[in-house]
Amino acid sequence: MDPLLYLGVLVILFLLWIKVKGIDYVIIHQRWIFVCLFLLPLSVIFDVYYYVRAWIIFKVCSAPKLHDQRVRDIQRQVCEWQKEGGKTRMCTGRPGWLTVSLRVGKYKKTHKNIMINMMDILEVDTKRQVVRVEPLASMGQVTALLNSIGWTLPVLPELDDLTVGGLVMGTGIESSSHIYGLFQHICVAYELVLADGSLVRCTEKENSELFYSVPWSCGTLGFLVAAEIRIIPARKWVKLRYKAVHGLDAICKTFAEESANKDNQFVEGLQYSLNEAVIMTGTMTDNAEPDKINRIGHYYKPWFFKHVEKFLKEDSGAVEYIPLRHYYHRHTRSIFWELQCSLTLSLVPVFQDIIPFGNNMLFRYLFGWMVPPKISLLKLTQGETIRRLYEQHHVVQDMLVPMKHIKTAITRFHQDIHVYPLWLCPFILPNQPGMVHPKGDEDELYVDIGAYGEPKVKHFEAQASTRQLEKFVRDVHGFQMLYADVYMERQEFWEMFDGTLYHKLRKELGCKEAFPEVYDKICKAARH
């Protein structure tokens, strides 16, 4: 049979099967088919379009000229809202499915949507060592440009699709955060359009209260239109050392010691069970031993967390040299380990893995260049059934706790949700004003414990289990990342976060009538 005819017959049979079973059945029970045939090709088209667009705009230097025009357009929309009487509060007009957060922003249907189309890199100033970017510029876009000219961000959060605006208004972290802090701590200036339509620039010295209040405020103090971020010289390679560690005490001790060692430019841990982990430390370098080079970012390479697990199974340590940009996006292709996550209800499969064979060698070589599917497209096509199942039987949480409580925190994660691997990422939390700061008067070393997957505890209940973790985190003066599902009551939320300066500015800047409070945008108790 002619190959094209054969392919045509298969397509017809597939469409007939969908017609008989129904599109909902395919999306829920055979999601990998839908992802591989539709979402992966669409993701490639999206990426190619945005990267080509970003490259052309930066090369012809049109972004700075367009930026001022875009800012005026936002100011015009805010002024129109005022003339209409400000009957409803404002929010960005970006559709909820385009965000990386799994949360569904229902408030967008009832609030005044302000359209903000700002996704460009405006300027790289190597003398001042800053890059000025618009809020929708992505981490993949920023690294592609900066690395090509010999620079990088001190803290560059993992996933390609994370945006500057999301990382400023929410938060961001990476394995260099034990030196530089969170993403907000490498930002030197913000430009915002406020509730009265004015354009304001804030720094540590200029409008400093606003500068310290913007992070974690989730767009409830104004519309971010630009940010200036520190940059540092880049090197070609990351010399990465892997160390298998056994026993919870040894894991916590080794991780805390390596995190406190400022000679390590990067520190990260992947914990595969209560008593098994691989601790990784790295430094940037321009020289590499040829026989130890591993270009982990190539599409045909095993997923990084599977590659790391090999050292645990072999009970060995090793040293590798990884290209800088490959290292920065080491978890991007597998979305950490979410692409292999499956959900089960009792003993009956609810739906299959997103790509159950994604780490298979044959699949990687033939189709791995299209991975990962865009998180935004996965959200757009998941439907209410899958969204509800994920909410009830899946955990995506990052809890930030003081390093001195790491052993107790890991034990609580094990008892309350039992999700592995756990992502361990250290960071220094400076004693600065704002919603998030240490309990004492000095900077303090914290750890981000990231849990992404299906809980293995019996009778897991999303709300009750998460509230248990939230209470523990509050008790040790920790913090919960706000991109995830938050179940705290209002009083509990403001026990975790310091709202003193935030509420003061909300009143002074007229935000109460213009923007929802951060709790009302984030927490489930306010949104239901």
Coordinates of C-alpha atoms in Angstrom, one line a residue:
M1 CA 0.0 0.0 0.0
D2 CA 1.2 3.5 -0.8
P3 CA 2.6 5.1 2.4
L4 CA 0.5 8.2 2.0
L5 CA -2.6 6.1 1.5
Y6 CA -1.7 4.0 4.5
L7 CA -1.3 7.2 6.6
G8 CA -4.6 8.5 5.3
V9 CA -6.4 5.3 6.4
L10 CA -4.9 5.5 9.8
V11 CA -6.0 9.2 10.2
I12 CA -9.5 8.3 9.2
L13 CA -9.7 5.4 11.6
F14 CA -8.3 7.6 14.4
L15 CA -11.0 10.3 13.7
L16 CA -13.7 7.6 13.6
W17 CA -12.4 6.3 17.0
I18 CA -12.6 9.8 18.5
K19 CA -16.1 10.2 17.1
V20 CA -17.2 6.9 18.7
K21 CA -15.5 7.5 22.0
G22 CA -15.9 11.2 22.2
I23 CA -13.3 13.9 22.5
D24 CA -13.7 14.0 26.3
Y25 CA -12.9 10.3 26.6
V26 CA -9.7 10.8 24.6
I27 CA -8.5 13.8 26.5
I28 CA -9.2 12.2 29.9
H29 CA -8.3 8.5 29.4
Q30 CA -5.8 8.7 26.4
R31 CA -4.4 12.1 27.0
W32 CA -1.0 11.2 25.6
I33 CA -2.5 10.7 22.1
F34 CA -4.0 14.2 22.2
V35 CA -0.7 15.7 23.6
C36 CA 1.5 13.9 21.0
L37 CA -0.6 14.6 17.9
F38 CA -1.7 18.1 18.7
L39 CA -0.1 19.9 21.6
L40 CA 3.5 19.0 20.9
P41 CA 3.4 20.3 17.3
L42 CA 1.5 23.4 18.4
S43 CA 4.1 24.0 21.1
V44 CA 6.9 23.9 18.6
I45 CA 5.0 26.4 16.4
F46 CA 4.5 28.7 19.4
D47 CA 8.2 28.6 20.4
V48 CA 9.5 29.2 16.9
Y49 CA 7.2 32.2 16.4
Y50 CA 8.1 33.8 19.7
Y51 CA 11.8 33.3 19.4
V52 CA 12.0 34.6 15.8
R53 CA 9.8 37.6 16.8
A54 CA 12.0 38.3 19.8
W55 CA 15.2 38.0 17.8
I56 CA 14.0 40.4 15.0
I57 CA 12.7 43.0 17.4
F58 CA 15.9 43.1 19.5
K59 CA 18.1 43.2 16.3
V60 CA 16.2 46.1 14.8
C61 CA 15.9 47.9 18.2
S62 CA 12.2 48.6 17.8
A63 CA 11.3 47.5 21.4
P64 CA 12.3 50.7 23.2
K65 CA 10.2 52.8 20.7
L66 CA 7.2 50.5 21.0
H67 CA 7.5 50.3 24.8
D68 CA 6.6 54.0 25.5
Q69 CA 3.6 53.6 23.2
R70 CA 2.4 50.4 25.0
V71 CA 2.8 52.2 28.4
R72 CA 0.6 55.1 27.2
D73 CA -2.0 52.6 26.0
I74 CA -2.1 51.0 29.5
Q75 CA -2.5 54.5 31.1
R76 CA -5.3 55.2 28.6
Q77 CA -7.1 52.0 29.7
V78 CA -6.8 52.9 33.4
C79 CA -8.1 56.4 32.7
E80 CA -11.1 55.0 30.8
W81 CA -11.8 52.7 33.9
Q82 CA -11.8 55.8 36.0
K83 CA -14.2 57.7 33.7
E84 CA -16.5 54.7 33.8
G85 CA -16.7 55.1 37.6
G86 CA -14.4 52.3 38.6
K87 CA -17.3 50.0 39.1
T88 CA -15.2 46.8 39.1
R89 CA -11.6 46.2 40.1
M90 CA -8.9 45.9 37.5
C91 CA -6.6 43.0 36.5
T92 CA -4.4 42.1 33.6
G93 CA -6.2 40.9 30.5
R94 CA -3.9 38.0 29.9
P95 CA -6.0 34.8 29.8
G96 CA -5.5 32.6 32.8
W97 CA -4.5 29.6 30.7
L98 CA -1.4 31.4 29.5
T99 CA 0.1 31.4 33.0
V100 CA 2.3 28.7 34.3
S101 CA 0.3 28.5 37.6
L102 CA -2.2 25.6 37.7
R103 CA -4.7 28.0 39.4
V104 CA -7.7 29.1 37.4
G105 CA -8.2 32.9 37.8
K106 CA -12.0 33.2 37.9
Y107 CA -11.7 36.9 38.9
K108 CA -10.8 37.8 35.3
K109 CA -14.4 37.2 34.3
T110 CA -15.7 39.8 36.7
H111 CA -12.9 42.4 36.8
K112 CA -12.0 45.1 34.3
N113 CA -9.3 43.5 32.0
I114 CA -6.4 45.8 31.1
M115 CA -4.6 44.5 28.1
I116 CA -0.8 44.4 28.5
N117 CA 1.1 43.2 25.4
M118 CA 4.7 43.7 26.6
M119 CA 7.1 40.8 26.0
D120 CA 10.3 42.3 24.8
I121 CA 13.9 42.8 26.1
L122 CA 14.4 46.5 26.0
E123 CA 18.1 47.1 26.8
V124 CA 21.2 45.3 27.9
D125 CA 23.5 47.7 29.8
T126 CA 26.8 46.0 30.4
K127 CA 28.3 49.0 32.0
R128 CA 25.7 49.2 34.7
Q129 CA 25.3 45.4 34.5
V130 CA 21.5 45.4 34.2
V131 CA 19.0 44.2 31.7
R132 CA 15.7 46.1 31.3
V133 CA 12.8 43.9 30.2
E134 CA 9.0 44.0 29.8
P135 CA 6.9 41.8 32.1
L136 CA 6.0 39.1 29.7
A137 CA 9.6 38.4 28.6
S138 CA 10.3 34.7 29.4
M139 CA 13.2 33.1 31.0
G140 CA 13.9 31.1 27.8
Q141 CA 14.0 34.3 25.9
V142 CA 16.2 36.1 28.4
T143 CA 18.8 33.3 28.6
A144 CA 18.9 32.8 24.8
L145 CA 19.9 36.5 24.4
L146 CA 22.1 37.0 27.5
N147 CA 24.1 33.8 27.1
S148 CA 24.8 34.6 23.4
I149 CA 26.6 37.9 24.5
G150 CA 28.4 36.5 27.5
W151 CA 26.0 37.5 30.3
T152 CA 23.5 35.8 32.5
L153 CA 21.1 36.4 35.4
P154 CA 22.4 35.7 38.9
V155 CA 19.1 33.8 39.6
L156 CA 17.5 32.2 36.6
P157 CA 14.4 30.2 37.5
E158 CA 14.1 26.9 35.7
L159 CA 11.2 26.7 33.2
D160 CA 11.5 28.4 29.8
D161 CA 7.9 29.9 30.0
L162 CA 8.2 31.6 33.3
T163 CA 7.9 35.4 32.8
V164 CA 9.6 38.3 34.4
G165 CA 6.3 39.7 35.6
G166 CA 5.3 36.4 37.2
L167 CA 8.6 36.1 38.9
V168 CA 8.5 39.7 40.2
M169 CA 4.9 39.7 41.3
G170 CA 5.1 36.1 42.6
T171 CA 8.5 34.8 43.2
G172 CA 11.3 32.8 41.6
I173 CA 14.2 30.7 42.9
E174 CA 17.1 28.7 41.5
S175 CA 20.1 26.7 42.7
S176 CA 22.2 30.0 42.9
S177 CA 19.7 31.5 45.4
H178 CA 21.8 30.5 48.4
I179 CA 24.1 33.4 47.3
Y180 CA 21.8 35.9 45.6
G181 CA 18.4 35.3 47.2
L182 CA 15.1 35.0 45.4
F183 CA 14.4 36.5 42.0
Q184 CA 13.1 39.7 43.6
H185 CA 16.5 40.3 45.2
I186 CA 18.3 40.6 41.9
C187 CA 15.9 43.3 40.7
V188 CA 17.1 46.8 41.0
A189 CA 14.1 48.8 39.7
Y190 CA 10.4 48.4 38.8
E191 CA 8.2 50.6 36.6
L192 CA 4.5 50.5 37.3
V193 CA 1.3 52.1 36.2
L194 CA -0.7 52.9 39.3
A195 CA -4.4 53.1 40.0
D196 CA -4.5 56.8 39.1
G197 CA -2.9 56.1 35.7
S198 CA 0.5 57.6 36.7
L199 CA 3.8 55.9 35.7
V200 CA 6.2 55.4 38.7
R201 CA 9.7 54.1 38.9
C202 CA 10.9 52.6 42.2
T203 CA 14.2 51.4 43.5
E204 CA 15.8 50.8 46.9
K205 CA 16.3 54.6 47.3
E206 CA 13.4 56.0 45.1
N207 CA 9.9 55.1 46.2
S208 CA 11.5 52.5 48.3
E209 CA 8.4 51.4 50.1
L210 CA 6.7 50.5 46.8
F211 CA 9.9 48.8 45.6
Y212 CA 9.9 46.4 48.6
S213 CA 6.1 45.8 48.5
V214 CA 5.8 44.8 44.8
P215 CA 7.3 41.3 45.2
W216 CA 4.6 38.7 46.2
S217 CA 1.8 41.3 45.6
C218 CA 0.5 39.5 42.5
G219 CA -0.4 42.6 40.6
T220 CA -2.5 44.2 43.4
L221 CA -0.5 47.5 43.7
G222 CA -0.2 48.4 40.1
F223 CA 0.6 47.1 36.6
L224 CA 4.3 46.2 36.1
V225 CA 5.5 47.6 32.7
A226 CA 9.3 47.1 33.1
A227 CA 11.9 45.8 35.4
E228 CA 15.7 46.2 35.6
I229 CA 17.5 43.1 36.7
R230 CA 21.1 42.6 37.6
I231 CA 23.3 40.6 35.2
I232 CA 26.7 38.9 35.7
P233 CA 29.3 37.5 33.3
A234 CA 28.5 34.1 32.1
R235 CA 30.9 31.1 31.6
K236 CA 30.6 28.4 29.1
W237 CA 30.2 25.4 31.4
V238 CA 28.9 24.4 34.8
K239 CA 31.1 21.9 36.6
L240 CA 28.6 19.8 38.4
R241 CA 29.4 17.4 41.2
Y242 CA 26.9 14.7 42.1
K243 CA 27.0 13.1 45.6
A244 CA 24.7 10.2 46.7
V245 CA 23.7 10.6 50.3
H246 CA 21.9 8.0 52.5
G247 CA 20.0 8.6 55.7
L248 CA 17.8 11.6 56.5
D249 CA 20.3 13.0 59.1
A250 CA 23.2 12.8 56.5
I251 CA 21.0 14.3 53.8
C252 CA 20.1 17.3 55.9
K253 CA 23.6 17.8 57.2
T254 CA 25.2 17.6 53.8
F255 CA 22.7 19.8 52.1
A256 CA 22.9 22.5 54.8
E257 CA 26.7 22.5 54.7
E258 CA 26.9 22.7 50.9
S259 CA 24.3 25.5 51.0
A260 CA 26.3 27.5 53.4
N261 CA 29.5 27.1 51.3
K262 CA 29.6 30.2 49.1
D263 CA 32.3 28.6 46.9
N264 CA 29.4 26.6 45.5
Q265 CA 27.7 28.8 42.9
F266 CA 24.9 26.2 42.5
V267 CA 23.4 23.9 45.1
E268 CA 20.5 21.5 44.5
G269 CA 19.1 18.3 46.0
L270 CA 16.8 15.7 44.5
Q271 CA 15.4 13.4 47.3
Y272 CA 14.0 10.1 46.0
S273 CA 12.8 8.7 49.3
L274 CA 13.0 9.6 53.0
N275 CA 16.5 8.3 53.2
E276 CA 17.9 8.7 49.7
A277 CA 19.1 11.8 47.9
V278 CA 21.6 13.2 45.4
I279 CA 23.1 16.5 46.4
M280 CA 24.6 18.5 43.5
T281 CA 27.0 21.4 43.7
G282 CA 28.3 23.4 40.8
T283 CA 30.6 26.2 39.6
M284 CA 30.8 28.1 36.3
T285 CA 34.0 27.6 34.3
D286 CA 35.3 28.3 30.8
N287 CA 37.3 25.0 30.7
A288 CA 36.0 21.5 30.6
E289 CA 37.5 18.0 30.6
P290 CA 36.4 16.6 27.2
D291 CA 35.6 13.1 28.6
K292 CA 33.3 14.5 31.2
I293 CA 31.2 16.8 29.0
N294 CA 27.4 16.0 29.1
R295 CA 25.1 18.1 27.0
I296 CA 22.0 17.2 29.0
G297 CA 19.8 19.7 27.1
H298 CA 19.9 17.7 23.8
Y299 CA 16.4 16.3 23.1
Y300 CA 17.6 12.7 22.9
K301 CA 19.2 12.8 26.4
P302 CA 17.4 11.1 29.3
W303 CA 15.4 13.4 31.5
F304 CA 17.6 15.1 34.1
F305 CA 16.0 13.7 37.2
K306 CA 16.3 10.2 35.8
H307 CA 20.0 10.8 34.9
V308 CA 20.6 12.0 38.5
E309 CA 18.9 9.0 40.0
K310 CA 21.5 6.8 38.3
F311 CA 24.1 8.0 40.7
L312 CA 21.9 7.1 43.6
K313 CA 21.4 3.6 42.3
E314 CA 25.1 3.2 41.6
D315 CA 25.8 4.7 45.1
S316 CA 28.5 6.8 43.5
G317 CA 29.6 10.4 43.0
A318 CA 30.7 12.0 39.7
V319 CA 31.7 15.2 38.0
E320 CA 30.3 16.4 34.7
Y321 CA 30.6 19.6 32.6
I322 CA 27.3 20.9 31.4
P323 CA 26.7 23.8 29.0
L324 CA 25.5 26.8 31.0
R325 CA 22.1 27.1 29.2
H326 CA 21.6 23.4 29.3
Y327 CA 22.1 23.5 33.1
Y328 CA 19.7 26.4 33.6
H329 CA 16.9 24.5 31.8
R330 CA 17.8 21.0 33.0
H331 CA 14.3 20.3 34.3
T332 CA 12.4 22.0 31.5
R333 CA 12.0 19.1 29.1
S334 CA 10.3 16.9 31.7
I335 CA 8.7 19.8 33.5
F336 CA 10.7 18.5 36.5
W337 CA 9.0 15.1 36.6
E338 CA 5.4 16.1 35.9
L339 CA 5.3 14.6 32.4
Q340 CA 5.5 11.1 33.8
C341 CA 3.0 11.8 36.6
S342 CA -0.2 9.7 36.5
L343 CA -3.3 9.9 38.7
T344 CA -5.2 7.0 40.1
L345 CA -8.5 6.9 42.0
S346 CA -8.5 4.0 44.4
L347 CA -7.0 1.3 42.1
V348 CA -8.7 2.4 38.9
P349 CA -6.7 4.6 36.5
V350 CA -8.4 8.0 36.0
F351 CA -6.3 8.9 33.1
Q352 CA -2.9 8.0 31.7
D353 CA 0.4 9.9 32.0
I354 CA 0.7 13.0 30.0
I355 CA 3.5 11.2 28.0
P356 CA 3.9 7.8 29.7
F357 CA 6.8 6.8 27.4
G358 CA 8.4 10.3 27.2
N359 CA 11.7 9.1 28.6
N360 CA 11.9 6.1 26.3
M361 CA 15.0 6.2 24.2
L362 CA 13.1 5.6 20.9
F363 CA 10.6 8.3 21.7
R364 CA 13.3 10.8 22.7
Y365 CA 15.3 10.2 19.4
L366 CA 12.2 10.5 17.2
F367 CA 10.0 13.1 18.9
G368 CA 12.0 14.4 21.9
W369 CA 12.8 17.6 20.0
M370 CA 9.1 18.7 20.4
V371 CA 9.1 18.1 24.2
P372 CA 7.8 19.6 26.4
P373 CA 4.3 20.6 25.5
K374 CA 3.5 24.1 26.6
I375 CA 2.0 24.2 30.1
S376 CA -0.4 26.9 28.9
L377 CA -1.8 24.5 26.1
L378 CA -2.1 21.7 28.6
K379 CA -4.2 24.0 30.8
L380 CA -6.3 25.2 27.9
T381 CA -7.2 21.7 26.9
Q382 CA -7.5 19.9 30.2
G383 CA -11.2 20.5 30.7
E384 CA -13.0 20.7 34.0
T385 CA -12.8 17.0 34.8
I386 CA -9.1 16.8 34.6
R387 CA -8.7 20.1 36.5
R388 CA -10.8 18.8 39.3
L389 CA -9.0 15.4 39.4
Y390 CA -5.6 17.2 39.5
E391 CA -6.8 19.4 42.3
Q392 CA -8.0 16.5 44.4
H393 CA -5.3 13.8 43.6
H394 CA -2.2 15.7 42.7
V395 CA 0.2 18.0 44.6
V396 CA 2.1 20.9 43.2
Q397 CA 3.6 22.9 46.1
D398 CA 6.7 24.8 47.0
M399 CA 7.1 25.5 50.8
L400 CA 9.9 27.8 51.9
V401 CA 11.2 26.9 55.4
P402 CA 14.2 28.0 57.5
M403 CA 17.2 25.6 56.9
K404 CA 17.3 24.8 60.6
H405 CA 13.9 23.1 60.2
I406 CA 14.8 21.1 57.1
K407 CA 14.7 17.6 58.8
T408 CA 11.3 18.3 60.5
A409 CA 9.9 19.7 57.2
I410 CA 11.0 16.7 55.1
T411 CA 9.5 14.4 57.7
R412 CA 6.2 16.3 57.6
F413 CA 6.1 16.2 53.8
H414 CA 6.7 12.4 54.0
Q415 CA 3.9 11.9 56.5
D416 CA 1.3 14.3 55.1
I417 CA 1.6 13.7 51.3
H418 CA 4.5 11.2 50.6
V419 CA 5.5 12.6 47.2
Y420 CA 8.9 11.8 45.6
P421 CA 11.2 13.1 44.2
L422 CA 11.3 16.2 46.4
W423 CA 13.2 19.2 45.0
L424 CA 15.5 20.9 47.5
C425 CA 16.8 24.3 46.7
P426 CA 18.5 26.6 49.2
F427 CA 18.2 30.4 49.3
I428 CA 19.3 33.3 51.5
L429 CA 16.4 35.5 52.7
P430 CA 17.6 39.0 53.4
N431 CA 16.2 41.1 56.3
Q432 CA 14.4 43.6 54.1
P433 CA 10.9 45.2 54.3
G434 CA 8.0 43.6 52.5
M435 CA 5.7 40.6 52.7
V436 CA 8.5 38.0 53.1
H437 CA 11.5 38.4 55.4
P438 CA 13.1 36.4 58.2
K439 CA 11.7 36.4 61.7
G440 CA 14.9 37.9 63.3
D441 CA 16.9 40.9 62.4
E442 CA 19.5 39.1 60.3
D443 CA 19.6 37.4 56.9
E444 CA 18.7 33.7 57.2
L445 CA 19.3 30.6 55.1
Y446 CA 16.1 28.9 53.9
V447 CA 15.2 25.9 51.8
D448 CA 12.5 25.5 49.1
I449 CA 11.0 22.0 49.3
G450 CA 9.1 21.3 46.1
A451 CA 6.6 18.5 45.9
Y452 CA 5.2 17.7 42.4
G453 CA 3.2 14.5 41.9
E454 CA 0.7 12.0 43.1
P455 CA 0.5 11.7 46.9
K456 CA 1.1 8.1 48.1
V457 CA -0.5 8.5 51.6
K458 CA -3.7 6.6 52.2
H459 CA -6.9 8.6 52.0
F460 CA -5.2 11.8 50.8
E461 CA -7.5 14.8 50.9
A462 CA -6.2 17.9 49.1
Q463 CA -7.6 20.6 51.4
A464 CA -7.0 18.9 54.7
S465 CA -3.5 17.7 53.8
T466 CA -2.4 21.0 52.4
R467 CA -3.7 22.9 55.4
Q468 CA -1.7 20.6 57.7
L469 CA 1.5 21.6 55.7
E470 CA 0.5 25.2 55.7
K471 CA 0.1 25.3 59.4
F472 CA 3.5 23.7 59.9
V473 CA 5.1 26.2 57.6
R474 CA 3.5 29.1 59.5
D475 CA 4.6 27.7 62.8
V476 CA 8.3 27.7 61.7
H477 CA 8.0 31.1 60.1
G478 CA 8.1 29.8 56.5
F479 CA 6.2 30.8 53.4
Q480 CA 4.2 29.1 50.7
M481 CA 4.7 30.0 47.0
L482 CA 1.5 31.6 45.8
Y483 CA 1.4 30.0 42.3
A484 CA 0.0 26.9 43.9
D485 CA -3.3 26.0 45.6
V486 CA -3.6 27.9 48.9
Y487 CA -6.2 26.8 51.4
M488 CA -5.5 29.3 54.3
E489 CA -8.1 31.5 55.8
R490 CA -7.5 35.2 55.6
Q491 CA -6.2 35.5 59.1
E492 CA -3.9 32.5 58.6
F493 CA -2.6 34.0 55.4
W494 CA -1.6 37.3 57.1
E495 CA 0.0 35.4 59.9
M496 CA 2.3 33.8 57.3
F497 CA 3.0 37.0 55.4
D498 CA 3.8 40.5 56.7
G499 CA 1.1 42.7 55.3
T500 CA 2.1 45.9 57.3
L501 CA 3.7 47.8 54.4
Y502 CA 1.5 46.2 51.8
H503 CA -1.8 47.4 53.4
K504 CA -0.3 50.8 54.1
L505 CA 0.5 51.3 50.4
R506 CA -2.8 49.9 49.2
K507 CA -4.5 52.7 51.2
E508 CA -2.2 55.4 50.1
L509 CA -2.2 54.5 46.4
G510 CA -6.0 54.0 46.1
C511 CA -5.6 50.3 45.5
K512 CA -8.5 49.1 47.6
E513 CA -11.0 50.2 45.0
A514 CA -8.8 49.5 42.0
F515 CA -7.3 46.1 42.6
P516 CA -8.3 43.0 44.6
E517 CA -6.3 42.1 47.7
V518 CA -3.6 39.5 47.1
Y519 CA -5.5 37.0 49.3
D520 CA -8.7 37.4 47.2
K521 CA -6.8 36.6 44.0
I522 CA -4.8 33.7 45.4
C523 CA -6.6 31.7 48.1
K524 CA -9.4 29.2 47.5
A525 CA -11.4 30.3 50.5
A526 CA -11.8 33.7 48.9
R527 CA -12.5 32.4 45.4
H528 CA -15.2 29.9 46.1

